[in-house]
Tab-separated table of C-alpha atoms and ligand atoms in Angstrom:
chain	number	residue	atom	x	y	z
Q	2	MET	CA	-11.936	-8.210	-5.406
Q	3	THR	CA	-10.220	-5.095	-7.110
Q	4	THR	CA	-11.853	-4.342	-10.848
Q	5	LYS	CA	-9.324	-3.279	-12.545
Q	6	ASP	CA	-11.603	-1.532	-15.718
Q	7	THR	CA	-9.902	-1.504	-18.818
Q	8	LYS	CA	-10.022	3.018	-18.653
Q	9	ASP	CA	-7.370	4.469	-16.666
Q	10	SER	CA	-8.024	6.649	-13.605
Q	11	GLU	CA	-7.462	9.960	-13.878
Q	12	ARG	CA	-4.777	10.002	-11.653
Q	13	VAL	CA	-2.628	7.499	-13.778
Q	14	ALA	CA	-4.266	9.098	-17.105
Q	15	LYS	CA	-1.743	12.507	-16.263
Q	16	ALA	CA	0.492	10.733	-14.965
Q	17	ILE	CA	1.179	9.088	-18.659
Q	18	GLU	CA	0.662	12.833	-20.212
Q	19	MET	CA	4.039	13.742	-17.317
Q	20	ALA	CA	5.902	11.006	-18.552
Q	21	LYS	CA	5.398	11.298	-21.966
Q	22	LYS	CA	7.030	15.719	-22.229
Q	23	ALA	CA	9.268	14.962	-19.807
Q	24	HIS	CA	10.549	12.057	-22.511
Q	25	GLU	CA	9.974	13.942	-25.436
Q	26	GLY	CA	12.085	13.305	-28.600
Q	27	GLN	CA	14.432	10.768	-26.797
Q	28	LEU	CA	14.166	7.518	-28.091
Q	29	ARG	CA	15.013	3.477	-26.725
Q	30	LYS	CA	18.275	1.789	-28.517
Q	31	THR	CA	15.235	0.242	-29.992
Q	32	GLY	CA	14.578	2.794	-31.607
Q	33	GLU	CA	11.344	3.411	-30.654
Q	34	PRO	CA	9.651	6.808	-28.135
Q	35	TYR	CA	11.078	6.082	-25.060
Q	36	ILE	CA	7.653	6.151	-23.728
Q	37	VAL	CA	6.802	2.748	-24.468
Q	38	HIS	CA	9.522	1.435	-21.871
Q	39	PRO	CA	7.344	2.958	-18.461
Q	40	LEU	CA	5.190	2.725	-20.217
Q	41	ALA	CA	4.887	-1.301	-19.893
Q	42	VAL	CA	5.866	-1.424	-17.444
Q	43	LYS	CA	3.289	-0.027	-15.783
Q	44	LYS	CA	0.865	-2.791	-17.437
Q	45	ILE	CA	3.282	-5.345	-15.992
Q	46	LEU	CA	2.582	-3.894	-12.444
Q	47	GLU	CA	-0.749	-3.627	-13.492
Q	48	GLU	CA	-0.327	-7.685	-15.038
Q	49	TRP	CA	0.906	-7.961	-10.755
Q	50	GLY	CA	-1.929	-6.111	-9.737
Q	51	MET	CA	0.258	-3.340	-7.807
Q	52	ASP	CA	-2.558	-0.397	-6.032
Q	53	GLU	CA	-2.572	3.048	-8.297
Q	54	ASP	CA	0.600	4.557	-6.884
Q	55	THR	CA	2.286	2.480	-7.593
Q	56	VAL	CA	1.400	1.942	-11.005
Q	57	ILE	CA	1.875	5.287	-11.421
Q	58	ALA	CA	5.204	5.411	-9.585
Q	59	GLY	CA	6.687	2.761	-13.144
Q	60	ILE	CA	5.099	5.492	-14.874
Q	61	LEU	CA	6.949	7.741	-13.955
Q	62	HIS	CA	9.680	6.190	-12.336
Q	63	ASP	CA	12.892	7.212	-14.841
Q	64	THR	CA	11.777	10.772	-14.800
Q	65	VAL	CA	14.034	12.183	-11.704
Q	66	GLU	CA	17.003	10.396	-12.928
Q	67	ASP	CA	16.860	11.022	-17.208
Q	68	THR	CA	14.666	14.167	-17.362
Q	69	ALA	CA	14.155	17.756	-16.350
Q	70	LEU	CA	10.977	16.249	-13.903
Q	71	THR	CA	12.025	16.893	-10.352
Q	72	LEU	CA	10.794	15.154	-7.823
Q	73	ASP	CA	9.072	18.263	-6.120
Q	74	GLU	CA	6.740	18.181	-8.908
Q	75	ILE	CA	6.196	14.947	-8.953
Q	76	ARG	CA	5.371	15.081	-5.187
Q	77	LYS	CA	3.077	18.821	-5.612
Q	78	GLU	CA	0.610	16.501	-8.662
Q	79	PHE	CA	1.000	13.002	-7.200
Q	80	GLY	CA	1.176	13.064	-3.805
Q	81	GLU	CA	3.992	11.966	-1.139
Q	82	SER	CA	4.428	8.242	-1.513
Q	83	VAL	CA	4.248	8.948	-5.521
Q	84	ALA	CA	7.351	11.284	-4.805
Q	85	PHE	CA	8.853	8.709	-2.772
Q	86	LEU	CA	8.962	5.767	-4.412
Q	87	VAL	CA	9.764	7.197	-7.826
Q	88	ASP	CA	12.982	8.842	-5.369
Q	89	GLY	CA	13.301	4.991	-4.620
Q	90	VAL	CA	13.542	3.793	-7.190
Q	91	THR	CA	16.478	6.717	-8.563
Q	92	LYS	CA	18.419	5.718	-6.150
Q	93	LEU	CA	18.355	1.743	-6.720
Q	94	SER	CA	19.943	3.516	-10.426
Q	95	ASN	CA	22.256	5.391	-8.895
Q	96	ALA	CA	23.297	3.456	-6.886
Q	97	ARG	CA	23.974	1.150	-8.992
Q	98	SER	CA	25.852	2.894	-11.650
Q	99	GLY	CA	27.910	3.859	-8.825
Q	100	MET	CA	29.421	0.495	-9.482
Q	101	ARG	CA	30.542	1.279	-12.567
Q	102	ASP	CA	31.254	-2.444	-14.128
Q	103	ILE	CA	29.472	-4.964	-13.904
Q	104	ASP	CA	32.125	-7.375	-14.025
Q	105	THR	CA	33.792	-5.943	-11.018
Q	106	TYR	CA	31.094	-6.343	-8.720
Q	107	LEU	CA	29.042	-10.013	-9.972
Q	108	PRO	CA	29.564	-12.022	-8.947
Q	109	GLU	CA	31.406	-11.866	-6.341
Q	110	THR	CA	29.251	-9.551	-4.600
Q	111	LYS	CA	26.050	-9.982	-5.908
Q	112	ASP	CA	25.315	-10.295	-1.960
Q	113	ASN	CA	26.052	-7.376	-1.346
Q	114	PHE	CA	24.020	-6.135	-4.105
Q	115	LEU	CA	21.180	-7.791	-2.658
Q	116	ARG	CA	21.371	-6.232	0.865
Q	117	LEU	CA	22.020	-3.203	-1.370
Q	118	MET	CA	18.413	-3.453	-2.766
Q	119	ILE	CA	17.080	-4.726	0.246
Q	120	ALA	CA	18.358	-1.579	2.175
Q	121	LEU	CA	17.122	1.653	-0.381
Q	122	GLY	CA	14.187	0.010	-1.192
Q	123	ASP	CA	12.831	-0.170	2.010
Q	124	ASP	CA	9.142	-0.010	0.751
Q	125	ILE	CA	9.125	-3.334	-1.146
Q	126	ARG	CA	7.372	-1.598	-3.526
Q	127	VAL	CA	10.305	-0.115	-4.986
Q	128	LEU	CA	11.857	-2.907	-5.612
Q	129	ILE	CA	8.466	-4.665	-6.916
Q	130	ILE	CA	8.695	-1.560	-9.514
Q	131	LYS	CA	12.513	-2.314	-10.382
Q	132	LEU	CA	11.420	-6.210	-11.063
Q	133	ALA	CA	8.882	-4.686	-13.622
Q	134	ASP	CA	11.494	-2.380	-14.785
Q	135	ARG	CA	14.221	-5.605	-15.318
Q	136	LEU	CA	11.354	-7.660	-16.885
Q	137	HIS	CA	11.033	-5.316	-19.535
Q	138	ASN	CA	14.512	-4.253	-20.487
Q	139	ILE	CA	15.331	-8.244	-20.714
Q	140	ARG	CA	12.208	-8.967	-22.890
Q	141	THR	CA	13.784	-6.183	-25.464
Q	142	LEU	CA	17.363	-7.098	-23.911
Q	143	SER	CA	18.029	-7.649	-27.426
Q	144	ALA	CA	18.802	-4.240	-28.573
Q	145	LEU	CA	22.021	-3.548	-26.863
Q	146	PRO	CA	25.576	-4.522	-27.825
Q	147	PRO	CA	26.083	-7.829	-27.135
Q	148	ASP	CA	28.578	-7.116	-24.616
Q	149	LYS	CA	25.720	-5.130	-22.678
Q	150	GLN	CA	23.912	-7.730	-22.948
Q	151	LYS	CA	25.611	-10.485	-21.549
Q	152	LYS	CA	26.465	-8.079	-18.030
Q	153	VAL	CA	22.777	-7.877	-17.703
Q	154	ALA	CA	21.575	-10.784	-18.669
Q	155	LYS	CA	24.296	-12.098	-15.599
Q	156	GLU	CA	23.578	-9.160	-13.560
Q	157	THR	CA	19.694	-10.489	-13.955
Q	158	LEU	CA	20.535	-14.013	-13.478
Q	159	GLU	CA	22.318	-13.337	-10.046
Q	160	VAL	CA	20.796	-10.381	-8.474
Q	161	PHE	CA	16.679	-10.128	-9.710
Q	162	ALA	CA	15.851	-13.934	-10.264
Q	163	PRO	CA	16.710	-14.550	-6.751
Q	164	LEU	CA	15.482	-11.289	-5.666
Q	165	ALA	CA	12.118	-12.753	-7.509
Q	166	ASP	CA	12.147	-15.412	-5.408
Q	167	ARG	CA	13.292	-14.315	-2.599
Q	168	LEU	CA	9.700	-12.922	-2.531
Q	169	ASN	CA	8.062	-16.057	-4.391
Q	170	MET	CA	7.044	-14.589	-7.583
Q	171	GLY	CA	7.657	-17.909	-9.114
Q	172	LEU	CA	6.876	-16.457	-12.819
Q	173	LEU	CA	8.400	-14.272	-12.825
Q	174	ARG	CA	11.649	-15.499	-11.554
Q	175	VAL	CA	11.199	-17.804	-14.019
Q	176	GLU	CA	10.496	-15.528	-17.205
Q	177	LEU	CA	13.841	-13.436	-14.666
Q	178	ALA	CA	15.897	-16.828	-15.227
Q	179	ASP	CA	15.647	-18.059	-18.724
Q	180	LEU	CA	15.470	-14.974	-20.603
Q	181	SER	CA	19.155	-14.155	-19.144
Q	182	PHE	CA	20.802	-17.824	-19.374
Q	183	LYS	CA	19.388	-16.964	-22.553
Q	184	TYR	CA	21.964	-14.197	-23.017
Q	185	VAL	CA	24.526	-15.647	-21.059
Q	186	ASP	CA	25.192	-18.391	-22.545
Q	187	GLU	CA	22.727	-19.772	-25.441
Q	188	LYS	CA	24.387	-23.010	-26.716
Q	189	ARG	CA	23.597	-24.403	-23.002
Q	190	TYR	CA	20.629	-23.284	-22.633
Q	191	ASN	CA	19.104	-24.625	-26.433
Q	192	GLU	CA	20.823	-27.913	-25.531
Q	193	LEU	CA	19.192	-28.397	-22.028
Q	194	LYS	CA	15.536	-26.394	-23.510
Q	195	THR	CA	15.354	-28.937	-26.456
Q	196	LEU	CA	16.145	-32.067	-23.688
Q	197	ILE	CA	12.799	-31.018	-21.710
Q	198	GLU	CA	11.204	-31.101	-25.113
Q	199	LYS	CA	11.216	-34.355	-25.420
Q	200	TYR	CA	11.004	-35.587	-22.266
Q	201	ASN	CA	7.570	-34.220	-21.714
Q	202	LYS	CA	6.774	-35.956	-25.956
Q	203	SER	CA	7.949	-38.925	-24.643
Q	204	ALA	CA	6.446	-38.360	-21.654
Q	205	GLU	CA	3.386	-37.664	-23.074
Q	206	LYS	CA	0.897	-40.838	-23.225
Q	207	SER	CA	2.199	-41.818	-20.189
Q	208	LEU	CA	1.136	-39.302	-18.007
Q	209	LYS	CA	-2.227	-39.233	-19.896
Q	210	LYS	CA	-3.003	-42.767	-17.958
Q	211	VAL	CA	-1.678	-41.091	-14.746
Q	212	GLU	CA	-3.598	-38.467	-15.086
Q	213	GLN	CA	-6.838	-40.765	-15.481
Q	214	GLU	CA	-5.835	-43.208	-12.344
Q	215	PHE	CA	-6.012	-40.413	-10.195
Q	216	SER	CA	-8.121	-37.790	-11.829
Q	217	THR	CA	-10.656	-41.225	-11.007
Q	218	ALA	CA	-9.410	-41.942	-7.745
Q	219	LEU	CA	-9.863	-38.568	-6.786
Q	220	LYS	CA	-13.406	-38.419	-7.915
Q	221	LYS	CA	-14.462	-41.033	-6.574
Q	222	GLU	CA	-12.963	-39.277	-3.167
Q	223	LYS	CA	-15.289	-36.204	-4.353
Q	224	ILE	CA	-12.479	-34.394	-4.004
Q	225	HIS	CA	-12.695	-31.764	-6.515
Q	226	PHE	CA	-9.888	-30.170	-7.789
Q	227	ALA	CA	-7.484	-28.769	-11.318
Q	228	LEU	CA	-5.020	-29.626	-12.665
Q	229	SER	CA	-2.055	-26.984	-14.413
Q	230	GLY	CA	0.716	-26.950	-16.437
Q	231	ARG	CA	3.991	-26.377	-15.173
Q	232	VAL	CA	7.249	-26.280	-17.383
Q	233	LYS	CA	10.450	-26.544	-15.917
Q	234	SER	CA	12.704	-23.718	-16.220
Q	235	VAL	CA	15.557	-24.531	-18.220
Q	236	TYR	CA	17.780	-22.465	-16.558
Q	237	SER	CA	17.085	-23.996	-13.053
Q	238	LEU	CA	17.964	-26.984	-14.904
Q	239	HIS	CA	20.841	-26.573	-15.076
Q	240	LYS	CA	21.629	-25.470	-11.658
Q	241	LYS	CA	20.040	-29.168	-10.779
Q	242	LEU	CA	23.177	-31.057	-13.094
Q	243	ALA	CA	25.780	-29.362	-12.275
Q	244	LYS	CA	25.087	-30.654	-8.367
Q	245	HIS	CA	24.279	-33.842	-9.261
Q	246	ASN	CA	27.085	-33.600	-11.996
Q	247	GLN	CA	25.279	-33.568	-14.919
Q	248	ASN	CA	23.405	-36.942	-14.475
Q	249	ILE	CA	20.171	-36.330	-16.146
Q	250	ASN	CA	19.077	-39.478	-14.030
Q	251	GLU	CA	19.351	-37.706	-11.257
Q	252	ILE	CA	16.693	-35.337	-11.595
Q	253	TYR	CA	12.978	-36.212	-10.475
Q	254	ASP	CA	11.329	-33.129	-10.357
Q	255	LEU	CA	11.632	-33.302	-14.712
Q	256	ILE	CA	8.070	-34.555	-15.226
Q	257	ALA	CA	5.617	-32.620	-12.257
Q	258	LEU	CA	2.150	-32.556	-12.042
Q	259	ARG	CA	0.671	-30.064	-9.526
Q	260	ILE	CA	-2.783	-30.322	-8.649
Q	261	ILE	CA	-4.816	-28.310	-6.674
Q	262	VAL	CA	-7.387	-28.290	-4.301
Q	263	ASN	CA	-10.098	-26.450	-2.126
Q	264	ASP	CA	-7.705	-27.079	1.466
Q	265	ILE	CA	-4.997	-27.866	3.093
Q	266	THR	CA	-7.453	-31.538	4.475
Q	267	ASP	CA	-7.725	-32.259	1.123
Q	268	CYS	CA	-3.693	-32.199	-0.130
Q	269	TYR	CA	-3.441	-34.922	2.741
Q	270	LEU	CA	-5.990	-36.810	1.002
Q	271	THR	CA	-4.993	-36.222	-2.103
Q	272	LEU	CA	-1.672	-37.220	-0.885
Q	273	GLY	CA	-2.451	-40.403	0.113
Q	274	ILE	CA	-4.517	-41.486	-2.816
Q	275	ILE	CA	-1.693	-40.948	-5.056
Q	276	HIS	CA	0.817	-42.970	-2.429
Q	277	SER	CA	-2.478	-45.855	-3.066
Q	278	LEU	CA	-1.625	-45.628	-6.731
Q	279	TYR	CA	1.449	-45.520	-6.854
Q	280	THR	CA	4.726	-45.936	-5.023
Q	281	PRO	CA	6.849	-43.307	-3.737
Q	282	MET	CA	10.150	-42.863	-3.489
Q	283	GLY	CA	11.353	-42.490	-0.121
Q	284	GLY	CA	13.157	-39.169	0.992
Q	285	ARG	CA	11.236	-37.661	-1.533
Q	286	ILE	CA	8.030	-36.485	0.545
Q	287	LYS	CA	8.084	-33.144	1.653
Q	288	ASP	CA	5.372	-31.240	3.848
Q	289	TYR	CA	5.958	-28.060	2.736
Q	290	ILE	CA	2.445	-26.749	4.017
Q	291	ALA	CA	3.412	-27.499	7.632
Q	292	LYS	CA	6.696	-25.833	7.166
Q	293	PRO	CA	6.948	-23.718	4.599
Q	294	LYS	CA	10.146	-22.492	2.298
Q	295	GLN	CA	12.023	-19.442	3.304
Q	296	ASN	CA	9.580	-17.589	1.075
Q	297	GLY	CA	6.412	-18.574	2.188
Q	298	TYR	CA	6.598	-21.424	-0.275
Q	299	GLN	CA	3.829	-23.624	0.439
Q	300	SER	CA	2.807	-26.826	-0.961
Q	301	LEU	CA	3.209	-31.115	-0.851
Q	302	HIS	CA	5.838	-33.023	-2.850
Q	303	THR	CA	5.928	-36.098	-3.265
Q	304	THR	CA	7.622	-37.977	-5.861
Q	305	VAL	CA	5.977	-41.539	-7.611
Q	306	ILE	CA	7.363	-44.265	-9.543
Q	307	THR	CA	4.490	-45.360	-11.309
Q	308	LYS	CA	3.304	-48.208	-13.352
Q	309	ASP	CA	5.283	-48.017	-16.499
Q	310	LYS	CA	8.427	-47.235	-14.529
Q	311	ARG	CA	8.806	-43.463	-14.870
Q	312	VAL	CA	9.481	-40.917	-12.160
Q	313	VAL	CA	6.991	-37.663	-11.428
Q	314	GLU	CA	7.212	-35.724	-8.852
Q	315	PHE	CA	3.621	-34.144	-7.748
Q	316	GLN	CA	2.701	-31.555	-6.224
Q	317	ILE	CA	-0.261	-30.476	-4.514
Q	318	ARG	CA	-1.046	-27.048	-3.140
Q	319	THR	CA	-4.495	-25.102	-2.568
Q	320	LYS	CA	-5.969	-22.557	-5.384
Q	321	GLU	CA	-4.886	-19.591	-2.258
Q	322	MET	CA	-0.372	-21.371	-1.818
Q	323	HIS	CA	-0.647	-21.160	-6.155
Q	324	GLU	CA	-1.607	-18.040	-5.999
Q	325	TYR	CA	1.452	-17.290	-3.741
Q	326	ALA	CA	3.671	-19.698	-5.215
Q	327	GLU	CA	4.120	-18.245	-8.854
Q	328	ARG	CA	3.059	-14.565	-7.956
Q	329	GLY	CA	4.203	-13.686	-4.390
Q	330	LEU	CA	4.576	-10.916	-2.745
Q	331	ALA	CA	2.703	-8.731	-5.626
Q	332	ALA	CA	-0.201	-12.095	-5.114
Q	333	SER	CA	-0.110	-10.286	-1.009
Q	334	PHE	CA	-1.414	-7.498	-2.304
Q	335	TYR	CA	-3.624	-8.177	-4.708
Q	336	TYR	CA	-5.153	-11.375	-3.264
Q	337	ASN	CA	-4.987	-11.625	0.166
Q	338	GLU	CA	-6.387	-7.876	0.676
Q	339	GLN	CA	-9.827	-8.784	1.180
Q	340	LYS	CA	-9.283	-11.740	3.887
Q	341	VAL	CA	-6.002	-10.876	5.492
Q	342	THR	CA	-8.297	-7.867	6.179
Q	343	GLU	CA	-11.299	-9.849	7.401
Q	344	ASN	CA	-8.252	-11.791	9.697
Q	345	TYR	CA	-6.630	-8.526	10.369
Q	346	LYS	CA	-9.853	-7.643	12.153
Q	347	LYS	CA	-11.201	-10.471	14.137
Q	348	GLY	CA	-7.349	-10.013	15.733
Q	349	LYS	CA	-6.476	-13.547	13.191
Q	350	ILE	CA	-2.909	-13.237	12.008
Q	351	GLU	CA	-2.428	-15.733	8.918
Q	352	HIS	CA	-0.560	-17.997	9.305
Q	353	LEU	CA	3.177	-17.061	7.970
Q	354	PRO	CA	6.818	-17.999	8.940
Q	355	THR	CA	8.504	-15.886	11.525
Q	356	ASN	CA	10.303	-13.791	8.645
Q	357	LEU	CA	7.936	-13.299	6.335
Q	358	LEU	CA	5.998	-11.286	9.103
Q	359	TRP	CA	6.816	-8.017	7.218
Q	360	ILE	CA	5.043	-9.034	4.322
Q	361	THR	CA	1.767	-9.560	6.376
Q	362	GLU	CA	2.553	-5.814	8.455
Q	363	LEU	CA	2.650	-4.836	3.955
Q	364	GLN	CA	-0.332	-6.632	3.595
Q	365	MET	CA	-2.152	-4.799	6.062
Q	366	ALA	CA	-0.916	-1.551	5.025
Q	367	ALA	CA	-1.853	-2.815	1.540
Q	368	ALA	CA	-5.201	-3.299	2.762
Q	369	LYS	CA	-6.460	-0.584	5.003
Q	370	LEU	CA	-4.465	1.751	2.172
Q	371	ARG	CA	-7.468	0.717	-0.377
Q	372	GLU	CA	-10.006	1.239	1.951
Q	373	GLY	CA	-8.676	4.615	2.126
Q	374	LYS	CA	-7.200	5.016	5.114
Q	375	LYS	CA	-4.244	6.045	6.394
Q	376	VAL	CA	-1.301	4.375	7.140
Q	377	ASP	CA	1.921	5.924	8.378
Q	378	LEU	CA	4.184	4.336	6.071
Q	379	LYS	CA	7.017	6.274	7.230
Q	380	LYS	CA	6.336	3.934	10.313
Q	381	LEU	CA	6.007	0.962	8.647
Q	382	LYS	CA	9.401	1.506	6.665
Q	383	LEU	CA	10.707	1.547	10.756
Q	384	ASN	CA	8.892	-1.768	11.641
Q	385	LEU	CA	10.755	-3.384	8.476
Q	386	PHE	CA	14.191	-2.041	9.537
Q	387	ALA	CA	13.768	-0.644	13.146
Q	388	ASP	CA	16.641	-3.132	14.379
Q	389	LYS	CA	19.203	-2.155	11.710
Q	390	ILE	CA	21.153	0.208	10.240
Q	391	PHE	CA	23.450	-0.763	6.619
Q	392	VAL	CA	26.970	0.639	6.644
Q	393	TYR	CA	29.394	0.579	4.207
Q	394	THR	CA	33.779	-0.480	4.001
Q	395	PRO	CA	35.775	1.687	1.689
Q	396	LYS	CA	35.161	-0.086	-1.018
Q	397	GLY	CA	31.335	-0.344	-1.062
Q	398	ASP	CA	30.729	-3.639	0.486
Q	399	ILE	CA	27.554	-3.026	3.219
Q	400	ILE	CA	27.249	-4.636	6.054
Q	401	ASP	CA	24.272	-4.932	8.065
Q	402	LEU	CA	24.746	-4.639	11.531
Q	403	PRO	CA	21.469	-3.537	14.256
Q	404	LYS	CA	21.335	-0.388	15.594
Q	405	GLY	CA	23.367	1.209	17.965
Q	406	ALA	CA	26.947	-0.791	16.591
Q	407	LEU	CA	29.611	0.577	17.557
Q	408	PRO	CA	33.416	1.118	15.654
Q	409	LEU	CA	34.637	-2.014	17.109
Q	410	ASP	CA	30.748	-4.493	16.170
Q	411	PHE	CA	31.884	-2.960	12.577
Q	412	ALA	CA	35.309	-5.021	13.169
Q	413	TYR	CA	34.533	-7.889	14.297
Q	414	ARG	CA	31.901	-8.871	12.543
Q	415	LEU	CA	34.611	-7.940	9.202
Q	416	HIS	CA	37.572	-10.672	10.422
Q	417	SER	CA	38.094	-11.690	14.153
Q	418	GLU	CA	41.953	-10.590	12.669
Q	419	ILE	CA	40.796	-6.763	12.301
Q	420	GLY	CA	38.873	-6.544	15.693
Q	421	ASP	CA	41.690	-7.927	17.688
Q	422	HIS	CA	44.265	-5.448	15.902
Q	423	VAL	CA	41.916	-2.388	16.618
Q	424	ILE	CA	43.997	1.258	17.096
Q	425	GLY	CA	40.994	3.755	15.357
Q	426	VAL	CA	38.640	4.144	13.012
Q	427	LYS	CA	37.870	6.804	10.480
Q	428	ILE	CA	34.303	6.975	10.298
Q	429	ASN	CA	32.639	9.422	6.855
Q	430	GLY	CA	37.068	9.784	6.439
Q	431	LYS	CA	37.124	11.765	9.203
Q	432	MET	CA	38.939	10.178	12.459
Q	433	SER	CA	37.030	9.346	15.214
Q	434	ASN	CA	36.322	7.612	18.116
Q	435	LEU	CA	35.095	3.490	19.573
Q	436	ASN	CA	33.115	4.440	21.450
Q	437	LYS	CA	31.023	6.461	18.919
Q	438	LYS	CA	27.939	4.724	17.214
Q	439	LEU	CA	27.723	4.312	13.985
Q	440	GLU	CA	24.535	5.765	12.065
Q	441	GLN	CA	22.631	4.176	8.598
Q	442	GLY	CA	25.084	4.756	5.723
Q	443	ASP	CA	28.238	5.713	7.289
Q	444	ILE	CA	31.140	4.942	5.482
Q	445	VAL	CA	33.384	2.986	8.974
Q	446	GLU	CA	37.411	2.363	8.039
Q	447	ILE	CA	38.974	0.591	10.748
Q	448	LEU	CA	42.802	1.180	11.666
Q	449	THR	CA	45.267	-1.535	12.587
Q	450	SER	CA	48.030	-2.301	13.830
Q	451	LYS	CA	49.778	-5.687	13.718
Q	452	ASN	CA	51.281	-4.817	17.748
Q	453	GLN	CA	48.090	-3.894	19.027
Q	454	THR	CA	46.158	-6.602	21.484
Q	455	PRO	CA	42.470	-6.838	22.934
Q	456	ARG	CA	41.669	-5.022	25.854
Q	457	THR	CA	39.353	-5.481	28.221
Q	458	SER	CA	38.064	-2.145	28.431
Q	459	TRP	CA	36.389	-2.162	25.138
Q	460	LEU	CA	33.798	-4.412	27.104
Q	461	GLY	CA	32.377	-1.335	27.190
Q	462	LYS	CA	32.235	-0.184	23.689
Q	463	ILE	CA	30.897	-3.043	22.710
Q	464	PHE	CA	27.444	-3.954	21.475
Q	465	THR	CA	27.097	-6.581	19.770
Q	466	PRO	CA	27.062	-10.142	21.348
Q	467	HIS	CA	28.833	-11.071	17.995
Q	468	ALA	CA	31.894	-9.430	18.772
Q	469	ARG	CA	31.475	-9.582	22.117
Q	470	GLN	CA	32.133	-13.219	22.059
Q	471	LYS	CA	35.662	-13.075	19.807
Q	472	LEU	CA	36.116	-10.607	22.605
Q	473	THR	CA	35.943	-12.417	25.147
Q	474	ARG	CA	37.302	-15.191	24.061
Q	475	ARG	CA	39.915	-13.498	22.846
Q	476	LEU	CA	40.989	-12.532	25.998
Q	477	ASN	CA	40.393	-14.999	28.022
Q	478	ILE	CA	42.842	-16.803	25.902
Q	479	LEU	CA	45.503	-14.041	26.360
Q	480	SER	CA	44.924	-14.311	30.138
Q	481	GLY	CA	46.092	-17.846	30.420
Q	482	ASN	CA	42.127	-18.823	32.319
Q	483	ASN	CA	40.969	-20.912	28.397
Q	484	GLN	CA	41.794	-24.078	28.915
Q	485	ASN	CA	38.885	-25.260	30.680
Q	486	ASN	CA	36.819	-23.715	28.058
Q	487	SER	CA	38.647	-24.223	24.358
Q	488	GLN	CA	38.654	-28.073	26.286
Q	489	ASN	CA	35.043	-27.453	25.751
Q	490	LYS	CA	34.670	-25.951	22.836
Q	491	SER	CA	37.305	-28.497	20.754
Q	492	LYS	CA	35.241	-30.946	21.108
X	512	MN	MN1	13.661	2.011	-16.369
């Protein structure tokens, strides 16, 4: 494991000097010198165990946008990788300021913004810097005027907390969500916070007993374990209550106990022991070890009724799963680095859900970088997004399409009504034709006419199966030979 010494490396110290000079004279809304902010971001990134280039980029993340410092100067001093990261963070901020008023694009287009972040942050470390930036801003949000507080908090709740969740950064998700929720709806926040505290207090004694019971049983079976406390997030309780008609009796994970064991076998043994002590509730056993969640989260969950009739959720996992659940992607940069490298050398790829393979790729790249080996980041980016382009509607909505997509694919993607009535296309404001391949970042405007009908020749101007399917169906209906097909479909 990397030793994180308290002293800054020479490069980091140099970056701090550079940032101090650049931000000289600027103040934060809190009245402090501006440099306090980038230094706080640096500290967060270090706590997350990020690599040195990311830490340096964190220190410099606001310089290109807000000071006279240029990207070229940064590149010259710290190299391509740092410059790339700072540029990515800057682009993200610029893209955001293009959307002037947060209220006008939230919450309807939050997925859109999420996609935008992913499109622009094609080195995942850009997103991690952005998350650290947001975490510090939300921690110091009280310095902003109330109307602005609400907007930033809302955006954090709608965009940044879900992003943290997507990267399985559990601790960050909870902190971002709860800090923001307090600003969005303070009364509700306080209500629920009190409720959780009361509930925990009332359960304290019986939980102690439960702890004793299963501890004895686990020791008897020679299973080594540790307990980890878990505080229910106020915001997630709020969301769950909304889903269950505000009926608190339907929330089964108000009290949860986490048991951390050595390996997967012990996870299942522990589950068995818990079930021999208490009655499991039907349908509440979840095996996220065999079937990890989309974000890679792994654990066994079970809800049981204790001897004094309390509902308690148990979460059982290995230390590694625990680290990954709390710190997610950041943890994989730090913790799994050696193991992944080892396994990689042995040709043994970590068991990860396929949609997380890109994380493995990043882990490997991070590990290689630490070993001082060269990694072609450009190639890495290509691997991550090789098959995708992101294009825009004139209103600024982002549509992701496979590389090679054509205007008709875009049109059918918007709506089949639009696809069926295409008479032309403007790309980046200029008339173009339907054979033109769309490129990353194109602004695409589809021209339609009510009198237009789909043509067979369009089949040669389509790339995606989705659009092909829609067009074929439409052509079949028009030519009247779809009777059998449509009958089958309607079943
Ligand atoms: Mn910042």
